[in-house]
PDB file of C-alpha atoms and ligand atoms in Angstrom:
ATOM      1  CA  UNK A  22      70.870  21.854   7.201  1.00 81.00           C
ATOM      2  CA  UNK A  23      74.262  22.327   5.216  1.00 77.00           C
ATOM      3  CA  UNK A  24      75.965  22.560   8.731  1.00 88.00           C
ATOM      4  CA  UNK A  25      74.147  19.506  10.843  1.00 96.00           C
ATOM      5  CA  UNK A  26      74.401  17.265   7.300  1.00 96.00           C
ATOM      6  CA  UNK A  27      78.690  17.461   6.787  1.00 96.00           C
ATOM      7  CA  UNK A  28      78.172  16.976  10.655  1.00 98.00           C
ATOM      8  CA  UNK A  29      76.065  14.180  10.936  1.00 98.00           C
ATOM      9  CA  UNK A  30      78.342  12.223   7.816  1.00 98.00           C
ATOM     10  CA  UNK A  31      81.423  12.378  10.252  1.00 97.00           C
ATOM     11  CA  UNK A  32      79.901  11.004  13.326  1.00 98.00           C
ATOM     12  CA  UNK A  33      78.382   9.203  11.687  1.00 98.00           C
ATOM     13  CA  UNK A  34      81.631   6.680  10.249  1.00 98.00           C
ATOM     14  CA  UNK A  35      83.196   7.752  13.209  1.00 98.00           C
ATOM     15  CA  UNK A  36      80.556   5.674  15.469  1.00 98.00           C
ATOM     16  CA  UNK A  37      80.092   3.118  13.165  1.00 97.00           C
ATOM     17  CA  UNK A  38      83.612   1.760  13.320  1.00 95.00           C
ATOM     18  CA  UNK A  39      83.723   2.089  17.253  1.00 96.00           C
ATOM     19  CA  UNK A  40      83.681  -1.652  19.188  1.00 95.00           C
ATOM     20  CA  UNK A  41      79.885  -1.701  20.596  1.00 95.00           C
ATOM     21  CA  UNK A  42      80.191  -2.823  24.489  1.00 94.00           C
ATOM     22  CA  UNK A  43      76.284  -2.610  24.494  1.00 97.00           C
ATOM     23  CA  UNK A  44      74.166  -5.979  24.003  1.00 97.00           C
ATOM     24  CA  UNK A  45      70.295  -6.318  22.828  1.00 98.00           C
ATOM     25  CA  UNK A  46      67.283  -7.126  24.582  1.00 97.00           C
ATOM     26  CA  UNK A  47      66.554 -10.538  24.457  1.00 94.00           C
ATOM     27  CA  UNK A  48      63.965 -10.229  27.893  1.00 95.00           C
ATOM     28  CA  UNK A  49      61.424  -9.725  25.461  1.00 96.00           C
ATOM     29  CA  UNK A  50      62.712 -12.429  22.485  1.00 96.00           C
ATOM     30  CA  UNK A  51      61.237 -11.152  19.798  1.00 96.00           C
ATOM     31  CA  UNK A  52      63.509  -8.116  20.194  1.00 97.00           C
ATOM     32  CA  UNK A  53      66.627 -10.562  19.980  1.00 97.00           C
ATOM     33  CA  UNK A  54      65.871 -10.982  16.463  1.00 97.00           C
ATOM     34  CA  UNK A  55      67.487  -7.684  14.738  1.00 97.00           C
ATOM     35  CA  UNK A  56      70.274  -7.129  13.189  1.00 97.00           C
ATOM     36  CA  UNK A  57      72.184  -6.163  15.899  1.00 97.00           C
ATOM     37  CA  UNK A  58      74.219  -4.343  13.709  1.00 97.00           C
ATOM     38  CA  UNK A  59      71.582  -1.387  12.531  1.00 98.00           C
ATOM     39  CA  UNK A  60      72.555   1.767  12.264  1.00 98.00           C
ATOM     40  CA  UNK A  61      70.505   4.772  11.692  1.00 98.00           C
ATOM     41  CA  UNK A  62      70.379   8.604  11.903  1.00 98.00           C
ATOM     42  CA  UNK A  63      67.627  11.208  11.009  1.00 98.00           C
ATOM     43  CA  UNK A  64      67.369  14.745  12.090  1.00 98.00           C
ATOM     44  CA  UNK A  65      64.480  17.243  11.132  1.00 98.00           C
ATOM     45  CA  UNK A  66      64.531  20.794  11.361  1.00 98.00           C
ATOM     46  CA  UNK A  67      61.584  22.726  12.436  1.00 97.00           C
ATOM     47  CA  UNK A  68      61.684  23.805   8.996  1.00 96.00           C
ATOM     48  CA  UNK A  69      60.713  19.936   7.806  1.00 95.00           C
ATOM     49  CA  UNK A  70      64.408  19.608   6.348  1.00 97.00           C
ATOM     50  CA  UNK A  71      65.379  16.613   6.720  1.00 97.00           C
ATOM     51  CA  UNK A  72      68.474  14.366   6.245  1.00 98.00           C
ATOM     52  CA  UNK A  73      69.062  10.867   7.256  1.00 98.00           C
ATOM     53  CA  UNK A  74      71.901   8.406   7.053  1.00 98.00           C
ATOM     54  CA  UNK A  75      72.489   4.289   7.578  1.00 98.00           C
ATOM     55  CA  UNK A  76      70.053   2.366   8.502  1.00 98.00           C
ATOM     56  CA  UNK A  77      67.230   5.643   8.669  1.00 98.00           C
ATOM     57  CA  UNK A  78      64.715   4.024   6.755  1.00 98.00           C
ATOM     58  CA  UNK A  79      64.247   0.575   8.875  1.00 98.00           C
ATOM     59  CA  UNK A  80      61.293   0.057  11.109  1.00 98.00           C
ATOM     60  CA  UNK A  81      62.107  -0.914  14.624  1.00 98.00           C
ATOM     61  CA  UNK A  82      60.806  -1.043  18.017  1.00 98.00           C
ATOM     62  CA  UNK A  83      60.368   2.391  19.497  1.00 98.00           C
ATOM     63  CA  UNK A  84      59.459   0.419  22.665  1.00 98.00           C
ATOM     64  CA  UNK A  85      59.526   3.133  25.479  1.00 98.00           C
ATOM     65  CA  UNK A  86      59.983   6.283  23.388  1.00 98.00           C
ATOM     66  CA  UNK A  87      56.385   5.632  22.617  1.00 98.00           C
ATOM     67  CA  UNK A  88      55.726   6.846  26.394  1.00 98.00           C
ATOM     68  CA  UNK A  89      56.311  10.374  25.143  1.00 98.00           C
ATOM     69  CA  UNK A  90      53.126  10.198  22.919  1.00 98.00           C
ATOM     70  CA  UNK A  91      51.484   7.957  25.521  1.00 98.00           C
ATOM     71  CA  UNK A  92      51.542  10.997  28.057  1.00 98.00           C
ATOM     72  CA  UNK A  93      50.890  13.906  25.784  1.00 98.00           C
ATOM     73  CA  UNK A  94      47.250  12.076  24.877  1.00 98.00           C
ATOM     74  CA  UNK A  95      46.905  11.938  28.581  1.00 98.00           C
ATOM     75  CA  UNK A  96      48.105  15.427  29.587  1.00 98.00           C
ATOM     76  CA  UNK A  97      45.907  16.392  26.685  1.00 98.00           C
ATOM     77  CA  UNK A  98      43.005  14.783  28.275  1.00 98.00           C
ATOM     78  CA  UNK A  99      43.657  15.280  32.236  1.00 98.00           C
ATOM     79  CA  UNK A 100      45.422  18.481  32.094  1.00 98.00           C
ATOM     80  CA  UNK A 101      47.414  19.286  35.431  1.00 98.00           C
ATOM     81  CA  UNK A 102      45.168  17.041  36.826  1.00 98.00           C
ATOM     82  CA  UNK A 103      47.609  14.603  35.432  1.00 98.00           C
ATOM     83  CA  UNK A 104      49.957  14.609  38.285  1.00 98.00           C
ATOM     84  CA  UNK A 105      48.041  13.150  40.569  1.00 98.00           C
ATOM     85  CA  UNK A 106      48.291  10.112  39.127  1.00 98.00           C
ATOM     86  CA  UNK A 107      51.882  10.289  38.030  1.00 98.00           C
ATOM     87  CA  UNK A 108      54.930  12.457  39.790  1.00 98.00           C
ATOM     88  CA  UNK A 109      57.538  14.951  37.644  1.00 98.00           C
ATOM     89  CA  UNK A 110      60.817  13.419  39.517  1.00 97.00           C
ATOM     90  CA  UNK A 111      63.930  11.287  38.354  1.00 97.00           C
ATOM     91  CA  UNK A 112      63.298   8.096  39.907  1.00 95.00           C
ATOM     92  CA  UNK A 113      67.592   7.427  39.871  1.00 92.00           C
ATOM     93  CA  UNK A 114      66.411   3.468  39.149  1.00 93.00           C
ATOM     94  CA  UNK A 115      65.720   0.630  36.777  1.00 92.00           C
ATOM     95  CA  UNK A 116      63.140   1.495  34.381  1.00 93.00           C
ATOM     96  CA  UNK A 117      61.537  -2.127  35.777  1.00 93.00           C
ATOM     97  CA  UNK A 118      62.097  -1.139  39.243  1.00 93.00           C
ATOM     98  CA  UNK A 119      59.276  -1.831  41.956  1.00 94.00           C
ATOM     99  CA  UNK A 120      61.417  -0.523  44.495  1.00 93.00           C
ATOM    100  CA  UNK A 121      60.095   2.911  45.278  1.00 95.00           C
ATOM    101  CA  UNK A 122      56.612   2.050  44.446  1.00 97.00           C
ATOM    102  CA  UNK A 123      55.334   0.817  48.257  1.00 96.00           C
ATOM    103  CA  UNK A 124      57.370   3.889  50.233  1.00 96.00           C
ATOM    104  CA  UNK A 125      55.234   6.496  47.645  1.00 97.00           C
ATOM    105  CA  UNK A 126      51.753   4.323  47.659  1.00 97.00           C
ATOM    106  CA  UNK A 127      51.357   3.356  44.220  1.00 98.00           C
ATOM    107  CA  UNK A 128      52.215   6.447  42.818  1.00 98.00           C
ATOM    108  CA  UNK A 129      55.038   6.281  40.269  1.00 98.00           C
ATOM    109  CA  UNK A 130      58.206   9.013  40.518  1.00 98.00           C
ATOM    110  CA  UNK A 131      57.523   9.907  36.654  1.00 98.00           C
ATOM    111  CA  UNK A 132      55.724   9.066  33.107  1.00 98.00           C
ATOM    112  CA  UNK A 133      58.787   7.578  31.594  1.00 98.00           C
ATOM    113  CA  UNK A 134      59.699   4.575  33.977  1.00 97.00           C
ATOM    114  CA  UNK A 135      57.484   1.698  33.076  1.00 97.00           C
ATOM    115  CA  UNK A 136      55.384   2.256  36.351  1.00 98.00           C
ATOM    116  CA  UNK A 137      54.449   5.017  35.198  1.00 98.00           C
ATOM    117  CA  UNK A 138      53.427   4.499  32.196  1.00 98.00           C
ATOM    118  CA  UNK A 139      51.272   2.012  33.035  1.00 98.00           C
ATOM    119  CA  UNK A 140      49.464   4.343  35.509  1.00 98.00           C
ATOM    120  CA  UNK A 141      49.346   6.647  31.644  1.00 98.00           C
ATOM    121  CA  UNK A 142      48.042   3.653  29.801  1.00 98.00           C
ATOM    122  CA  UNK A 143      45.458   3.631  32.860  1.00 98.00           C
ATOM    123  CA  UNK A 144      44.132   6.960  32.782  1.00 98.00           C
ATOM    124  CA  UNK A 145      43.723   6.222  28.613  1.00 98.00           C
ATOM    125  CA  UNK A 146      42.094   3.179  28.889  1.00 98.00           C
ATOM    126  CA  UNK A 147      39.705   5.444  30.702  1.00 98.00           C
ATOM    127  CA  UNK A 148      39.129   7.923  28.166  1.00 98.00           C
ATOM    128  CA  UNK A 149      39.175   5.895  24.885  1.00 98.00           C
ATOM    129  CA  UNK A 150      36.668   3.947  23.514  1.00 98.00           C
ATOM    130  CA  UNK A 151      39.409   1.553  21.621  1.00 98.00           C
ATOM    131  CA  UNK A 152      42.422   2.394  23.408  1.00 98.00           C
ATOM    132  CA  UNK A 153      44.536   0.508  20.857  1.00 98.00           C
ATOM    133  CA  UNK A 154      43.211   1.933  17.241  1.00 98.00           C
ATOM    134  CA  UNK A 155      42.507   5.183  18.817  1.00 98.00           C
ATOM    135  CA  UNK A 156      45.531   5.623  20.036  1.00 98.00           C
ATOM    136  CA  UNK A 157      47.460   4.459  17.009  1.00 98.00           C
ATOM    137  CA  UNK A 158      45.184   6.970  15.209  1.00 98.00           C
ATOM    138  CA  UNK A 159      46.798  10.015  17.538  1.00 98.00           C
ATOM    139  CA  UNK A 160      50.104   9.350  16.785  1.00 98.00           C
ATOM    140  CA  UNK A 161      49.168   9.116  13.019  1.00 98.00           C
ATOM    141  CA  UNK A 162      47.461  12.620  12.789  1.00 97.00           C
ATOM    142  CA  UNK A 163      50.567  13.765  14.963  1.00 97.00           C
ATOM    143  CA  UNK A 164      52.802  12.197  12.482  1.00 97.00           C
ATOM    144  CA  UNK A 165      50.864  12.901   9.454  1.00 96.00           C
ATOM    145  CA  UNK A 166      52.028   8.805   8.456  1.00 97.00           C
ATOM    146  CA  UNK A 167      48.832   6.925   7.993  1.00 97.00           C
ATOM    147  CA  UNK A 168      51.134   3.735   7.819  1.00 96.00           C
ATOM    148  CA  UNK A 169      52.376   3.586  11.797  1.00 98.00           C
ATOM    149  CA  UNK A 170      51.464   0.023  13.230  1.00 98.00           C
ATOM    150  CA  UNK A 171      51.893  -2.160  15.996  1.00 98.00           C
ATOM    151  CA  UNK A 172      54.122  -5.073  15.461  1.00 98.00           C
ATOM    152  CA  UNK A 173      51.912  -7.734  16.559  1.00 98.00           C
ATOM    153  CA  UNK A 174      54.387  -9.813  17.021  1.00 98.00           C
ATOM    154  CA  UNK A 175      56.596  -7.927  19.887  1.00 98.00           C
ATOM    155  CA  UNK A 176      53.242  -7.886  21.545  1.00 98.00           C
ATOM    156  CA  UNK A 177      52.393 -10.868  22.155  1.00 98.00           C
ATOM    157  CA  UNK A 178      55.858 -11.374  23.046  1.00 98.00           C
ATOM    158  CA  UNK A 179      56.444  -9.369  25.465  1.00 97.00           C
ATOM    159  CA  UNK A 180      52.722 -10.646  27.040  1.00 97.00           C
ATOM    160  CA  UNK A 181      54.141 -13.528  27.371  1.00 97.00           C
ATOM    161  CA  UNK A 182      57.012 -12.588  29.090  1.00 96.00           C
ATOM    162  CA  UNK A 183      56.246  -9.529  30.925  1.00 95.00           C
ATOM    163  CA  UNK A 184      56.101 -10.862  34.357  1.00 96.00           C
ATOM    164  CA  UNK A 185      57.766  -7.599  35.999  1.00 97.00           C
ATOM    165  CA  UNK A 186      55.135  -5.351  34.256  1.00 98.00           C
ATOM    166  CA  UNK A 187      51.923  -7.330  35.099  1.00 98.00           C
ATOM    167  CA  UNK A 188      53.847  -7.533  38.703  1.00 98.00           C
ATOM    168  CA  UNK A 189      54.043  -3.506  38.745  1.00 98.00           C
ATOM    169  CA  UNK A 190      50.337  -3.431  37.538  1.00 98.00           C
ATOM    170  CA  UNK A 191      49.253  -5.610  40.296  1.00 98.00           C
ATOM    171  CA  UNK A 192      51.048  -3.692  42.725  1.00 98.00           C
ATOM    172  CA  UNK A 193      49.833  -0.136  41.907  1.00 98.00           C
ATOM    173  CA  UNK A 194      46.308  -1.554  41.801  1.00 98.00           C
ATOM    174  CA  UNK A 195      46.430  -2.395  45.531  1.00 98.00           C
ATOM    175  CA  UNK A 196      46.895   1.293  46.308  1.00 98.00           C
ATOM    176  CA  UNK A 197      44.011   1.971  44.167  1.00 98.00           C
ATOM    177  CA  UNK A 198      45.985   4.103  41.256  1.00 98.00           C
ATOM    178  CA  UNK A 199      44.965   1.184  38.429  1.00 98.00           C
ATOM    179  CA  UNK A 200      40.866   2.022  37.762  1.00 98.00           C
ATOM    180  CA  UNK A 201      40.747  -0.640  34.785  1.00 98.00           C
ATOM    181  CA  UNK A 202      41.225  -4.177  34.126  1.00 98.00           C
ATOM    182  CA  UNK A 203      44.690  -5.547  35.038  1.00 98.00           C
ATOM    183  CA  UNK A 204      44.735  -6.908  31.529  1.00 98.00           C
ATOM    184  CA  UNK A 205      43.093  -4.535  29.521  1.00 98.00           C
ATOM    185  CA  UNK A 206      45.862  -2.341  31.234  1.00 98.00           C
ATOM    186  CA  UNK A 207      48.742  -4.486  30.354  1.00 98.00           C
ATOM    187  CA  UNK A 208      47.417  -5.395  26.749  1.00 98.00           C
ATOM    188  CA  UNK A 209      46.939  -1.857  25.936  1.00 98.00           C
ATOM    189  CA  UNK A 210      51.153  -1.038  27.382  1.00 98.00           C
ATOM    190  CA  UNK A 211      52.379  -3.996  25.301  1.00 98.00           C
ATOM    191  CA  UNK A 212      50.905  -2.687  22.102  1.00 98.00           C
ATOM    192  CA  UNK A 213      51.576   0.900  22.658  1.00 98.00           C
ATOM    193  CA  UNK A 214      55.374  -0.568  22.970  1.00 98.00           C
ATOM    194  CA  UNK A 215      55.676  -2.291  20.232  1.00 98.00           C
ATOM    195  CA  UNK A 216      54.827   0.753  17.668  1.00 98.00           C
ATOM    196  CA  UNK A 217      56.874   0.575  15.060  1.00 98.00           C
ATOM    197  CA  UNK A 218      59.050   3.662  13.498  1.00 98.00           C
ATOM    198  CA  UNK A 219      61.651   4.517  11.048  1.00 98.00           C
ATOM    199  CA  UNK A 220      64.525   6.881  12.303  1.00 98.00           C
ATOM    200  CA  UNK A 221      63.018   9.468  10.030  1.00 98.00           C
ATOM    201  CA  UNK A 222      59.671   8.718  11.444  1.00 98.00           C
ATOM    202  CA  UNK A 223      60.471   9.331  15.060  1.00 98.00           C
ATOM    203  CA  UNK A 224      62.410  12.655  14.014  1.00 98.00           C
ATOM    204  CA  UNK A 225      58.530  14.334  12.580  1.00 98.00           C
ATOM    205  CA  UNK A 226      56.191  12.197  15.419  1.00 98.00           C
ATOM    206  CA  UNK A 227      57.945  14.724  17.914  1.00 98.00           C
ATOM    207  CA  UNK A 228      58.383  18.006  16.345  1.00 98.00           C
ATOM    208  CA  UNK A 229      55.497  19.202  18.280  1.00 98.00           C
ATOM    209  CA  UNK A 230      57.689  19.242  21.171  1.00 98.00           C
ATOM    210  CA  UNK A 231      60.229  21.365  19.226  1.00 98.00           C
ATOM    211  CA  UNK A 232      57.635  23.745  17.438  1.00 98.00           C
ATOM    212  CA  UNK A 233      56.544  26.571  19.557  1.00 95.00           C
ATOM    213  CA  UNK A 234      54.124  26.886  16.143  1.00 96.00           C
ATOM    214  CA  UNK A 235      53.214  23.493  14.950  1.00 97.00           C
ATOM    215  CA  UNK A 236      50.258  22.037  14.260  1.00 96.00           C
ATOM    216  CA  UNK A 237      48.948  18.813  12.745  1.00 96.00           C
ATOM    217  CA  UNK A 238      47.982  18.390   8.493  1.00 93.00           C
ATOM    218  CA  UNK A 239      44.474  19.399   9.880  1.00 94.00           C
ATOM    219  CA  UNK A 240      45.797  22.341  11.574  1.00 96.00           C
ATOM    220  CA  UNK A 241      45.115  21.545  15.015  1.00 96.00           C
ATOM    221  CA  UNK A 242      47.697  22.051  17.990  1.00 97.00           C
ATOM    222  CA  UNK A 243      49.236  18.803  19.551  1.00 98.00           C
ATOM    223  CA  UNK A 244      49.872  20.881  23.549  1.00 98.00           C
ATOM    224  CA  UNK A 245      49.802  24.587  24.504  1.00 97.00           C
ATOM    225  CA  UNK A 246      52.977  26.135  25.035  1.00 97.00           C
ATOM    226  CA  UNK A 247      53.338  25.738  28.757  1.00 97.00           C
ATOM    227  CA  UNK A 248      52.462  21.589  28.370  1.00 98.00           C
ATOM    228  CA  UNK A 249      55.175  21.633  25.843  1.00 98.00           C
ATOM    229  CA  UNK A 250      57.527  22.726  27.927  1.00 98.00           C
ATOM    230  CA  UNK A 251      56.876  20.665  30.849  1.00 98.00           C
ATOM    231  CA  UNK A 252      56.755  17.495  29.152  1.00 98.00           C
ATOM    232  CA  UNK A 253      60.447  18.461  27.507  1.00 98.00           C
ATOM    233  CA  UNK A 254      61.009  19.199  31.003  1.00 98.00           C
ATOM    234  CA  UNK A 255      60.370  15.806  32.157  1.00 98.00           C
ATOM    235  CA  UNK A 256      62.154  14.080  28.905  1.00 98.00           C
ATOM    236  CA  UNK A 257      65.395  15.911  30.382  1.00 98.00           C
ATOM    237  CA  UNK A 258      65.548  14.871  34.191  1.00 98.00           C
ATOM    238  CA  UNK A 259      63.654  11.225  33.353  1.00 98.00           C
ATOM    239  CA  UNK A 260      63.957  10.335  29.687  1.00 98.00           C
ATOM    240  CA  UNK A 261      66.994   8.088  30.288  1.00 97.00           C
ATOM    241  CA  UNK A 262      65.474   6.231  33.659  1.00 93.00           C
ATOM    242  CA  UNK A 263      68.796   6.022  36.159  1.00 95.00           C
ATOM    243  CA  UNK A 264      71.038   7.608  33.285  1.00 97.00           C
ATOM    244  CA  UNK A 265      69.449  11.044  32.561  1.00 97.00           C
ATOM    245  CA  UNK A 266      71.863  12.789  34.715  1.00 97.00           C
ATOM    246  CA  UNK A 267      74.694  11.177  32.350  1.00 98.00           C
ATOM    247  CA  UNK A 268      72.231  12.025  29.240  1.00 98.00           C
ATOM    248  CA  UNK A 269      71.669  15.317  30.590  1.00 98.00           C
ATOM    249  CA  UNK A 270      75.337  15.853  31.167  1.00 98.00           C
ATOM    250  CA  UNK A 271      76.835  14.259  28.077  1.00 98.00           C
ATOM    251  CA  UNK A 272      74.434  15.547  25.509  1.00 98.00           C
ATOM    252  CA  UNK A 273      72.366  18.056  27.233  1.00 98.00           C
ATOM    253  CA  UNK A 274      68.768  17.719  25.411  1.00 98.00           C
ATOM    254  CA  UNK A 275      65.588  16.505  26.114  1.00 98.00           C
ATOM    255  CA  UNK A 276      65.221  12.798  25.072  1.00 98.00           C
ATOM    256  CA  UNK A 277      63.609   9.485  25.452  1.00 98.00           C
ATOM    257  CA  UNK A 278      64.906   5.906  24.741  1.00 98.00           C
ATOM    258  CA  UNK A 279      63.686   2.752  24.588  1.00 98.00           C
ATOM    259  CA  UNK A 280      64.878  -1.019  24.737  1.00 98.00           C
ATOM    260  CA  UNK A 281      64.486  -1.709  20.995  1.00 98.00           C
ATOM    261  CA  UNK A 282      68.244   0.618  20.918  1.00 98.00           C
ATOM    262  CA  UNK A 283      66.302   3.850  19.920  1.00 98.00           C
ATOM    263  CA  UNK A 284      66.746   7.579  20.974  1.00 98.00           C
ATOM    264  CA  UNK A 285      65.237  10.382  19.789  1.00 98.00           C
ATOM    265  CA  UNK A 286      66.229  13.979  21.270  1.00 98.00           C
ATOM    266  CA  UNK A 287      64.675  17.364  21.088  1.00 98.00           C
ATOM    267  CA  UNK A 288      66.514  20.998  20.526  1.00 98.00           C
ATOM    268  CA  UNK A 289      63.195  23.290  21.257  1.00 97.00           C
ATOM    269  CA  UNK A 290      63.399  25.790  18.435  1.00 97.00           C
ATOM    270  CA  UNK A 291      65.632  23.956  16.483  1.00 97.00           C
ATOM    271  CA  UNK A 292      65.233  20.373  15.347  1.00 98.00           C
ATOM    272  CA  UNK A 293      64.464  16.485  16.305  1.00 98.00           C
ATOM    273  CA  UNK A 294      67.160  13.722  16.223  1.00 98.00           C
ATOM    274  CA  UNK A 295      66.625  10.129  15.987  1.00 98.00           C
ATOM    275  CA  UNK A 296      69.313   7.576  16.517  1.00 98.00           C
ATOM    276  CA  UNK A 297      69.327   3.681  15.886  1.00 98.00           C
ATOM    277  CA  UNK A 298      71.033   1.106  17.445  1.00 98.00           C
ATOM    278  CA  UNK A 299      70.377  -2.090  19.212  1.00 98.00           C
ATOM    279  CA  UNK A 300      73.076  -2.791  21.861  1.00 98.00           C
ATOM    280  CA  UNK A 301      72.381  -1.403  24.743  1.00 98.00           C
ATOM    281  CA  UNK A 302      74.604  -0.524  28.042  1.00 97.00           C
ATOM    282  CA  UNK A 303      74.095  -1.229  31.137  1.00 96.00           C
ATOM    283  CA  UNK A 304      71.402   0.666  31.825  1.00 95.00           C
ATOM    284  CA  UNK A 305      68.980  -0.498  29.141  1.00 95.00           C
ATOM    285  CA  UNK A 306      70.368   3.208  26.853  1.00 97.00           C
ATOM    286  CA  UNK A 307      71.413   2.410  23.311  1.00 98.00           C
ATOM    287  CA  UNK A 308      75.070   2.825  23.434  1.00 98.00           C
ATOM    288  CA  UNK A 309      76.113   4.215  20.194  1.00 98.00           C
ATOM    289  CA  UNK A 310      73.022   6.468  19.825  1.00 98.00           C
ATOM    290  CA  UNK A 311      74.258   7.835  23.402  1.00 98.00           C
ATOM    291  CA  UNK A 312      77.720   8.712  21.825  1.00 98.00           C
ATOM    292  CA  UNK A 313      76.537   9.419  18.447  1.00 98.00           C
ATOM    293  CA  UNK A 314      74.346  12.466  20.135  1.00 98.00           C
ATOM    294  CA  UNK A 315      77.318  13.224  22.241  1.00 98.00           C
ATOM    295  CA  UNK A 316      79.368  14.015  19.865  1.00 98.00           C
ATOM    296  CA  UNK A 317      76.729  15.659  17.441  1.00 98.00           C
ATOM    297  CA  UNK A 318      75.950  18.260  20.136  1.00 98.00           C
ATOM    298  CA  UNK A 319      79.110  18.870  20.853  1.00 97.00           C
ATOM    299  CA  UNK A 320      80.578  19.530  16.967  1.00 97.00           C
ATOM    300  CA  UNK A 321      77.634  21.401  16.481  1.00 97.00           C
ATOM    301  CA  UNK A 322      77.336  23.354  19.552  1.00 94.00           C
ATOM    302  CA  UNK A 323      73.116  22.926  19.830  1.00 94.00           C
ATOM    303  CA  UNK A 324      72.579  21.946  23.178  1.00 94.00           C
ATOM    304  CA  UNK A 325      69.995  23.279  25.654  1.00 96.00           C
ATOM    305  CA  UNK A 326      73.184  24.389  27.883  1.00 94.00           C
TER     306      UNK A 326
HETATM  307  N1  LIG B   5      57.901  -2.913  26.412  1.00 75.71           N
HETATM  308  C1  LIG B   5      59.672  -2.438  26.919  1.00 75.71           C
HETATM  309  C2  LIG B   5      59.154  -2.605  29.003  1.00 75.71           C
HETATM  310  O1  LIG B   5      58.103  -2.591  29.329  1.00 75.71           O
HETATM  311  C3  LIG B   5      59.757  -0.837  27.699  1.00 75.71           C
HETATM  312  C4  LIG B   5      61.120  -1.146  28.157  1.00 75.71           C
HETATM  313  C5  LIG B   5      61.967  -0.141  27.785  1.00 75.71           C
HETATM  314  O2  LIG B   5      61.659   0.368  26.631  1.00 75.71           O
HETATM  315  N2  LIG B   5      62.382   0.644  28.569  1.00 75.71           N
HETATM  316  O3  LIG B   5      60.254  -3.264  29.747  1.00 75.71           O
END
């Protein structure tokens, strides 16, 4: 950890002063109120050693990073049958694209683009009695952080402006790949995306993907080793939409971004690291977040390649 700490401190100062060419997401109006200069990092190793710097203890909207957790819960329920509803191929298209769905007959390319995450929400709706409460409870149990919450304002803000997601959900339903009521699926999806966490919390909640021996404080496993391997594989190939190749090329870790400016990356058998900087590049990924992680895996020589 001492080695990581010094390197993180140095890169933090270096990247903090870089001219940020990104822009804060404002298509969800509530997200635009964030302090755009926020910048935080937290690393947690599989031995539970932790180090944070900058705004690592400030909560932010994790948005699409929540799709790692929804996929995990749906995978637990369905096992390999899940892949009949959603594929595991990179899309090469923006996260909110409708383009491929018609040719693919309503089967989304992967669970991390919006269409795929909406199908995953539908799967969860079929399994959970009180979807919003039960999903939140699952996140609290995985992380052992009982204070995790949705941000109702962000959820409502996205609901009132989520025209593309509404279109996606209706379109997929026309192919029969949404089983529940469209409004119920979307309400759950918007709440899931509104989850708030700090960098510290985010780096802790995905430890089950880094540590083969991970169990919750109640002694429960989250995924089998084989399932965790597969989720990491989809994160590597699809976690950054049409910039997944670029992230693998520059950073070399499985990871997931969100339009709130958060990124979490996983080094299997070593650590999880979360970075938050709200200004996004044109692909919707945090500009400074990617830059930080590129420098971090280069200086520590700790990518999976
Ligand atoms: N809630 C956002 C949306 O559906 C999530 C997108 C993202 O973080 N990439 O547009």
